[in-house]
CSV table of C-alpha atoms (C1' of nucleotides) in Angstrom, one decimal:
chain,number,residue,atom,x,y,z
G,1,UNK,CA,11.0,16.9,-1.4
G,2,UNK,CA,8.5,14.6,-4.2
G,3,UNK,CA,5.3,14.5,-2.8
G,4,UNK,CA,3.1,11.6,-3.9
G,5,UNK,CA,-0.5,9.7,-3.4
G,6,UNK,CA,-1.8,6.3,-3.9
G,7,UNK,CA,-2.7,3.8,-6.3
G,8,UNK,CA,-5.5,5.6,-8.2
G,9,UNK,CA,-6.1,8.7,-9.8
G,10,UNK,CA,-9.7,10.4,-9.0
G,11,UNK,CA,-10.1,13.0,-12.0
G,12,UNK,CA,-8.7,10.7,-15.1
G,13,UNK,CA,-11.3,8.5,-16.0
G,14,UNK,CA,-10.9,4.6,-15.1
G,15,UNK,CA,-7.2,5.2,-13.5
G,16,UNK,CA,-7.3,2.3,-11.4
G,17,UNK,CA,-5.9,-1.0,-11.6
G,18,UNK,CA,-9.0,-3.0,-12.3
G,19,UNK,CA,-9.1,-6.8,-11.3
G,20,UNK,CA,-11.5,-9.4,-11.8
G,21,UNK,CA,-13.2,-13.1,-9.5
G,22,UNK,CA,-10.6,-15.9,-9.4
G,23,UNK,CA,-13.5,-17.6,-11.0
G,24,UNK,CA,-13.4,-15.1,-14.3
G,25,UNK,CA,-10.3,-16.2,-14.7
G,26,UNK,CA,-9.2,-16.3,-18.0
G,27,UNK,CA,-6.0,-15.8,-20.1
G,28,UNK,CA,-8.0,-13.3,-22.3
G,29,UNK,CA,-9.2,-11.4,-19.8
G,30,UNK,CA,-5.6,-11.3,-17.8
G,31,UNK,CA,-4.1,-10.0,-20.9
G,32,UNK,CA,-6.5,-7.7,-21.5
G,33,UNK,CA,-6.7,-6.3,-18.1
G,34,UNK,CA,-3.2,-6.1,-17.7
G,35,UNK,CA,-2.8,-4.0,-20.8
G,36,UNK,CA,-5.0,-1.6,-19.5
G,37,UNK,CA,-3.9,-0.9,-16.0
G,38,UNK,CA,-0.1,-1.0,-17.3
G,39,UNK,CA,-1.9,1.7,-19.8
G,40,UNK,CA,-3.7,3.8,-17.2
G,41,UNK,CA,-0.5,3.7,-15.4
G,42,UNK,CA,0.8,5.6,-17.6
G,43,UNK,CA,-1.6,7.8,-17.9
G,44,UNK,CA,-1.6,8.8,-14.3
G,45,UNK,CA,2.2,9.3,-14.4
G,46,UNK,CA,1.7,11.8,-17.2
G,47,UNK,CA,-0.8,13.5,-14.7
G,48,UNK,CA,1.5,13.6,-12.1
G,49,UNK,CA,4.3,14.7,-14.2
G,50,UNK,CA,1.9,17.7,-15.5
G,51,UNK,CA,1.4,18.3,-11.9
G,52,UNK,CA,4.8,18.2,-10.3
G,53,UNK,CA,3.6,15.0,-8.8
G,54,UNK,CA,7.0,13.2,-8.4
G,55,UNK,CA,6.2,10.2,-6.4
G,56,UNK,CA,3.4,7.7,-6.9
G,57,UNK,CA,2.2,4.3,-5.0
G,58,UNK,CA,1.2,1.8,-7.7
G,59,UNK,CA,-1.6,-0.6,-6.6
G,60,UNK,CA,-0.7,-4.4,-6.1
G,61,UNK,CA,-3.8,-4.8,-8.2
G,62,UNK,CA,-1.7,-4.0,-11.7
G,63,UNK,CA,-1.0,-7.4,-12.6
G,64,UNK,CA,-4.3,-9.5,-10.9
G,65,UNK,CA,-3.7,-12.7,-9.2
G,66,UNK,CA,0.0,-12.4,-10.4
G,67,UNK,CA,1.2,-14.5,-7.2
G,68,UNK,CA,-1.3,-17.0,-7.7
G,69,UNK,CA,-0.9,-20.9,-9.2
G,70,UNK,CA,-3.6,-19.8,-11.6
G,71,UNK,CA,-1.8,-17.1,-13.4
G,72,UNK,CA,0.6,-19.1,-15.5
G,73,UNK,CA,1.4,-16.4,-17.9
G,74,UNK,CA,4.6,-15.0,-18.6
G,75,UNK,CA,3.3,-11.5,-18.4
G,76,UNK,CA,6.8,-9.5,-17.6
G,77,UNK,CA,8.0,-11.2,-21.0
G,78,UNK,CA,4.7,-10.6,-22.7
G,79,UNK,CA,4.1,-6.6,-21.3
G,80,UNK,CA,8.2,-5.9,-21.4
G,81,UNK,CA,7.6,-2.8,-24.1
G,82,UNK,CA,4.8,-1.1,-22.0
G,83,UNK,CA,6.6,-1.8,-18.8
G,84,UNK,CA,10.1,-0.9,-19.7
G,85,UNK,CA,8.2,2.4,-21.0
G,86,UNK,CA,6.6,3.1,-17.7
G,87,UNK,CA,9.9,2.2,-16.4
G,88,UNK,CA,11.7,4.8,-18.9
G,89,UNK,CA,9.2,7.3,-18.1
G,90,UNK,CA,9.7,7.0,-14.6
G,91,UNK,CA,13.7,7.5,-14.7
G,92,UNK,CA,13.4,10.3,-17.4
G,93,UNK,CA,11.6,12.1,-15.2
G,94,UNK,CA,13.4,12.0,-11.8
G,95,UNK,CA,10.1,10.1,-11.0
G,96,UNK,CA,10.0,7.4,-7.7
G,97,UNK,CA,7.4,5.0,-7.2
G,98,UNK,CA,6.9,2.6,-4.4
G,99,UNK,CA,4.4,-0.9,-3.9
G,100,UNK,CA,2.6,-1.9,-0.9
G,101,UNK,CA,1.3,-5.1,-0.9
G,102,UNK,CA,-1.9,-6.2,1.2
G,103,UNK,CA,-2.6,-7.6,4.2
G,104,UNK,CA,-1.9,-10.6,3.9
G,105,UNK,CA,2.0,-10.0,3.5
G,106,UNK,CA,2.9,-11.6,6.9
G,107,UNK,CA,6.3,-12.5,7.0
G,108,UNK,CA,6.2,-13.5,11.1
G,109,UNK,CA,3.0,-15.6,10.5
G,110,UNK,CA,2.6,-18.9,12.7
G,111,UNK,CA,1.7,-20.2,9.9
G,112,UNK,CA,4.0,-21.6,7.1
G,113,UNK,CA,1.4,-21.7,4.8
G,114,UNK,CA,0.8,-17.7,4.8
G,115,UNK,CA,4.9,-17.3,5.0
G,116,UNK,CA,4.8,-18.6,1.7
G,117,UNK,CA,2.4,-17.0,0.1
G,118,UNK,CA,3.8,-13.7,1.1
G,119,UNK,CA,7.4,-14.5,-0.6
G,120,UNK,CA,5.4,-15.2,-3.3
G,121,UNK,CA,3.4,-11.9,-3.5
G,122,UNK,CA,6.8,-10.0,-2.4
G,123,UNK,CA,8.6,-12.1,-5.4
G,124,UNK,CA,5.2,-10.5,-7.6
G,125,UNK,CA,5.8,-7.0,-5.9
G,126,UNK,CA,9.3,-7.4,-6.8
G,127,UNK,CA,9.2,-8.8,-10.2
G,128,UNK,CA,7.1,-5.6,-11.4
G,129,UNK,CA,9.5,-2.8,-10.4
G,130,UNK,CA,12.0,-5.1,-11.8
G,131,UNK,CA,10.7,-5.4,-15.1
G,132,UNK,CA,10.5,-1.6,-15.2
G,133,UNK,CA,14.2,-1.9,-14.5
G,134,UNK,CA,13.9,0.2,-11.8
G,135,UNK,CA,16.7,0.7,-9.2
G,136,UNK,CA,16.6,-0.2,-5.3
G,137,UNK,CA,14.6,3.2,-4.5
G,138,UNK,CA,11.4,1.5,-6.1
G,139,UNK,CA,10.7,0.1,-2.8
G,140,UNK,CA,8.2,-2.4,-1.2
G,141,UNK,CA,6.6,-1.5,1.7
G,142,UNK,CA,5.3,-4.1,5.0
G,143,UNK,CA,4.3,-4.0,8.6
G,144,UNK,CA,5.7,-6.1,10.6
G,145,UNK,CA,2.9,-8.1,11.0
G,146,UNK,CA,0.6,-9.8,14.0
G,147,UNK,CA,1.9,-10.1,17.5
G,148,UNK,CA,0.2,-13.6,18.7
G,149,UNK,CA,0.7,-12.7,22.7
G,150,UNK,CA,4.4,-12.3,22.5
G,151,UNK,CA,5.8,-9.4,20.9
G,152,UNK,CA,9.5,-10.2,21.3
G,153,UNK,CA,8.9,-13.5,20.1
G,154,UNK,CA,6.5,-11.9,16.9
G,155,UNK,CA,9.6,-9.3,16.0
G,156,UNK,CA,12.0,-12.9,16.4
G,157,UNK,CA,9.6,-14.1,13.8
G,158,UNK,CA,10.1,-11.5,11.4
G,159,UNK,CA,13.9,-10.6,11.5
G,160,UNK,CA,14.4,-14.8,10.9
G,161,UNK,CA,11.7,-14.9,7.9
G,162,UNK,CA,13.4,-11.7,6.4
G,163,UNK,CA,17.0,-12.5,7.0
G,164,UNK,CA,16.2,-15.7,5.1
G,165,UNK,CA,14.8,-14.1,2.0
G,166,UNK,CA,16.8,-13.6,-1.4
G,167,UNK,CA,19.2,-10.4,-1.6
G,168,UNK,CA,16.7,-8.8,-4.4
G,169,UNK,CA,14.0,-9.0,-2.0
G,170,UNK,CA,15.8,-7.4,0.8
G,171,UNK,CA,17.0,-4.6,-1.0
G,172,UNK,CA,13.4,-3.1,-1.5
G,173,UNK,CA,11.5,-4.3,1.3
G,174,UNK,CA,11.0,-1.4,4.0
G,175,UNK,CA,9.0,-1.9,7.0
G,176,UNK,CA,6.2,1.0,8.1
G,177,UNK,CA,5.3,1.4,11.9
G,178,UNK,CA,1.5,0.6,12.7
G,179,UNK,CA,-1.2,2.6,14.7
G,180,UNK,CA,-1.7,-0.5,16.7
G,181,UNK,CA,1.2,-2.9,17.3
G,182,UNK,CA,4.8,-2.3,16.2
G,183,UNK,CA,5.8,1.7,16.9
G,184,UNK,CA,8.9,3.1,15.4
G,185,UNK,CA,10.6,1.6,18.5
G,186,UNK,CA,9.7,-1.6,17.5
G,187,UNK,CA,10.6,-0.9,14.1
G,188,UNK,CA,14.1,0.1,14.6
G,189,UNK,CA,14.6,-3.3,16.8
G,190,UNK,CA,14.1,-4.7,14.1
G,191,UNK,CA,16.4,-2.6,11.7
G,192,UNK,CA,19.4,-3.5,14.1
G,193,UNK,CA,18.7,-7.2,13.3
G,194,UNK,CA,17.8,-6.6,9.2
G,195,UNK,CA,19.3,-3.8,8.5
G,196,UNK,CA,15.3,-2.8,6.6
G,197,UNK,CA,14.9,1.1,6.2
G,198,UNK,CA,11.8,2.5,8.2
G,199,UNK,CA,9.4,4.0,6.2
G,200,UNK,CA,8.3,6.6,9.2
G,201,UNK,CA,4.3,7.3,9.0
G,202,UNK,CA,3.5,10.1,10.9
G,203,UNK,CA,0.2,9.4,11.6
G,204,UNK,CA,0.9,5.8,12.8
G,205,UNK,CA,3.1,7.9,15.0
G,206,UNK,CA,0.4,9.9,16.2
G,207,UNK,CA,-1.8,6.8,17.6
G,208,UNK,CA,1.2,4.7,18.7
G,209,UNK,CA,4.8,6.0,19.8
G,210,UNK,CA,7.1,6.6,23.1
G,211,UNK,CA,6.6,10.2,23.5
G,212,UNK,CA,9.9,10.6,20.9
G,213,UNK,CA,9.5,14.6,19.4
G,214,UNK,CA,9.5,14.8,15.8
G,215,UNK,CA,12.9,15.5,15.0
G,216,UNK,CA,14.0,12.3,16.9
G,217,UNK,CA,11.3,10.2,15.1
G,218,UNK,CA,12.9,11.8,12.0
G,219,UNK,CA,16.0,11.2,12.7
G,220,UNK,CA,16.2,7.7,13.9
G,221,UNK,CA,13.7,6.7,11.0
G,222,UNK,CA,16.0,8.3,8.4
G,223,UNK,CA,19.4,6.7,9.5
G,224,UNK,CA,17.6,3.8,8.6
G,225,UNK,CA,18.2,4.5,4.7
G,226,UNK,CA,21.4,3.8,3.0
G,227,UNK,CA,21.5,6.7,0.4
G,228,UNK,CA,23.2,5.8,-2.6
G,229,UNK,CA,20.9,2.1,-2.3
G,230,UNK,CA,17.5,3.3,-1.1
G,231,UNK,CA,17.5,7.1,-2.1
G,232,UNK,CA,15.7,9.2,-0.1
G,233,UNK,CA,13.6,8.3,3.1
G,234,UNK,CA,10.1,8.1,2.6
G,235,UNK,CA,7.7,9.2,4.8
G,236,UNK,CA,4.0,8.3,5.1
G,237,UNK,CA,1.4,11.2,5.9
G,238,UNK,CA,-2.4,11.2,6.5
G,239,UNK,CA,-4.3,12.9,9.6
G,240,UNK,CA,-7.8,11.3,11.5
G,241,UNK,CA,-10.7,11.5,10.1
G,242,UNK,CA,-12.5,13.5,12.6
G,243,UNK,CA,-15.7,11.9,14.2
G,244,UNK,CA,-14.4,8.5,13.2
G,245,UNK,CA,-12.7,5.8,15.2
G,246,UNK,CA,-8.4,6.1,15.8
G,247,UNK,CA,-6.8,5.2,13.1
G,248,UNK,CA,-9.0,6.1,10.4
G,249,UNK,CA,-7.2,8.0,7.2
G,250,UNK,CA,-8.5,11.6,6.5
G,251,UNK,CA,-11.4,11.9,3.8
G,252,UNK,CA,-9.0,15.1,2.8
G,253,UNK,CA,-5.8,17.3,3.5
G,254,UNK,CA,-5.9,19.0,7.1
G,255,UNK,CA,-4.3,22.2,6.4
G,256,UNK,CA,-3.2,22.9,9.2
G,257,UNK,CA,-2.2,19.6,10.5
G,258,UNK,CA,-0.1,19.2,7.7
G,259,UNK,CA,1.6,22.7,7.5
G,260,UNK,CA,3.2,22.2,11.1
G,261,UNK,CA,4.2,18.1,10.0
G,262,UNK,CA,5.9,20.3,6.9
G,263,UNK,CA,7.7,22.7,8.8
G,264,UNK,CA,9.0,19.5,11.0
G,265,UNK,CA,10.6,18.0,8.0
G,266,UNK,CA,11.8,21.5,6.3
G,267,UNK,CA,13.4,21.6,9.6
G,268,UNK,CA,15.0,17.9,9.5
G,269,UNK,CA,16.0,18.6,5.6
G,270,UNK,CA,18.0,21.8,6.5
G,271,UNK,CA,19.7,20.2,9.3
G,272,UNK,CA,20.1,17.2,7.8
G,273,UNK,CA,22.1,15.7,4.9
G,274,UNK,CA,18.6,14.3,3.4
G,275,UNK,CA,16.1,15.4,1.7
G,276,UNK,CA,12.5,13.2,2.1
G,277,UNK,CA,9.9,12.0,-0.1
G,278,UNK,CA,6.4,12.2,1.6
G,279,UNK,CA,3.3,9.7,0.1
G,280,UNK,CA,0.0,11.6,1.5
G,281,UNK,CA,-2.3,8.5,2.7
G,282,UNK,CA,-5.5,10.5,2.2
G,283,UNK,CA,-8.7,9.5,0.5
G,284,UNK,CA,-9.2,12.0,-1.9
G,285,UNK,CA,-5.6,11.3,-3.2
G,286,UNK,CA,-4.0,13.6,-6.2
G,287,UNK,CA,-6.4,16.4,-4.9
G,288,UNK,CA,-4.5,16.4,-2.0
G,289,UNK,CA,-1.3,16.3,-3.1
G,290,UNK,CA,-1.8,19.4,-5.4
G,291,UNK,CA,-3.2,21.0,-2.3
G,292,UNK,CA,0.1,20.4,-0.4
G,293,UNK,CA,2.0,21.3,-3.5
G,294,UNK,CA,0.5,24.4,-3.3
G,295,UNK,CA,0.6,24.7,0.5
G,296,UNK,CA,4.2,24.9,0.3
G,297,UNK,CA,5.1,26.6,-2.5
W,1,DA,C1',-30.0,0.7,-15.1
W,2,DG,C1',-29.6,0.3,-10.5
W,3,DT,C1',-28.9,-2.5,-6.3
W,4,DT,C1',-26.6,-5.7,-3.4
W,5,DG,C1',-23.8,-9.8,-2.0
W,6,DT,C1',-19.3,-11.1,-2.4
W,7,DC,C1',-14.5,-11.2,-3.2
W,8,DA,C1',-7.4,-15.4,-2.8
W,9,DA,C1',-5.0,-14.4,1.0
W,10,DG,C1',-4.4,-11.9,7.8
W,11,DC,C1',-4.7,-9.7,12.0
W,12,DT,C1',-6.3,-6.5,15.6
W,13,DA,C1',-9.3,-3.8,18.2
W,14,DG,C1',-13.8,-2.0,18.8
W,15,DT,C1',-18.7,-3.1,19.2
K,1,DA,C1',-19.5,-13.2,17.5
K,2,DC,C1',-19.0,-10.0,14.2
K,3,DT,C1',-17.1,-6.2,11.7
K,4,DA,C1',-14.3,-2.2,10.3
K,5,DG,C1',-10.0,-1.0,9.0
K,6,DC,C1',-5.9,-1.5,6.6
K,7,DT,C1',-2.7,1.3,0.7
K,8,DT,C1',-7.8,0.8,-2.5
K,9,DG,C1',-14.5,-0.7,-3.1
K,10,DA,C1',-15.1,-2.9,-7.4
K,11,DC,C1',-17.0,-7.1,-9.7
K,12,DA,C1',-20.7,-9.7,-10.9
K,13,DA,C1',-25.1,-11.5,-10.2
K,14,DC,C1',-29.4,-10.1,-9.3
K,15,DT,C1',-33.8,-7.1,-9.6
DNA sequence: AGTTGTCAAGCTAGT
DNA sequence: ACTAGCTTGACAACT
């Protein structure tokens, strides 16, 4: 089982992806800021690599305004030695790393317009664990999107935007149930149509489900991946933040919370053919997942 | 140097 | 009507 965080690193210095206004814009300033989130990058792999830290999330922020008319650089052509080294470093390492795009990824939009734009920013996604030459286990991760009143007609929406995509998208993209709108349920509806692996988030699970016990969520979730082309099933952990509203991500690890979710998927593993990679959604990120390293040791 | 308004993009639920 | 939240507050203009 890798364990992994987010993004960003909190104790190196600077290791985020940095971005910049639309209006700063500049080729100089791309190029330079690209060369030193692809640097920090690396950085933070070699941190996690230290640290038995096996799995990382790396921010849609590495290459700014990459799916945008402005940026009319070439940047996987003029970044291929740094990124085929993150990509090399990755691989030698028995490394995974994942994307997951914003927001504004709506594939079942009403509007064509923001269809669009999310190929676009999924083609971005894409293109970066590409130029790492990474295989299919790099994956993208989505939500299914809004609901607009009609949720059968919503999950209609999605399975005929995603079944029209290009086969390169479709072998990464993996869809992640919601606290709010689509539950695992929902998810695997959808899987029967797309045949997209479910990135199970436990927490999601938590605020929105069907009353399914673990080892069922597990197990539906996981037949979802096809081994030898998505590697191991992710799942996505985090815990409330107590005092806040539902839905919130925990400041830090819950000990306890996350021992018992732990002993659910030792359980799964040893019954199961699989084994699971787990990305920890908490705020405090690697400090986390060296506390759950060392939880369950 | 420190503070604060704003940022490419969407949607939902809570206030 | 407005805002917090989402994988993540940081950038940039102002005081």
């Amino acid at each position: 089982m890798r364990i992994g965080y987010p993004c960003k690193n909190l104790t190196l210095e600077n290791a985020y992806s940095s971005t910049f206004r639309l209006k700063s814009f500049s080729e100089t300033r791309f190029n330079e800021t690209v060369k030193n989130n692809l640097c920090y990058l690396l950085k933070i792999l070699g941190f996690n690599k230290k640290n038995n830290i096996l799995f990382f999330r790396i921010s849609s922020d590495i290459i700014p305004f990459a799916s945008h008319p402005i940026c009319q650089t070439d940047w996987s052509h003029a970044f291929k030695t740094e990124l085929n080294e993150i990509g090399d470093f990755i691989k030698k390492n028995n490394m995974r790393v994942s994307m997951h795009p914003d927001q504004f990824v709506v594939l079942n939009s009403t509007s064509e317009k923001v269809i669009e734009n999310s190929i676009r920013e999924l083609q971005y996604h894409s293109k970066v664990l590409e130029s790492m030459t990474l295989p299919t286990d790099a994956k993208i991760q989505i939500h299914i999107g809004g609901v607009y009143g009609d949720k059968n007609m919503a999950k209609e929406k999605f399975i005929n935007s995603f079944n029209k995509l290009e086969g390169y998208l479709k072998e990464r993209i993996i869809i992640e149930n919601d606290d709010r709108s689509y539950s695992l349920k929902d998810c695997l509806d959808v899987h029967s149509e797309t045949g997209t692996p479910i990135v199970f988030d436990t927490f999601h699970h938590e605020c929105l489900n069907h009353n399914e016990t673990m080892q069922e969520a597990l197990f539906c979730s996981a037949s979802t991946w096809k081994h030898s082309l998505d590697g191991n099933p992710i799942i996505d952990y985090s815990s409330q933040s107590i005092g806040e509203r539902k839905g919130k991500h925990a400041k830090t690890i819950d000990k306890n919370h996350f021992i018992a979710l732990h002993k659910e998927l030792k359980k799964f593993i040893q019954k199961g053919s699989t084994d699971l990679d787990v990305m920890l959604e908490i705020k405090d990120k690697e400090a986390s997942a060296l506390l759950s390293l060392a939880l369950t040791k």
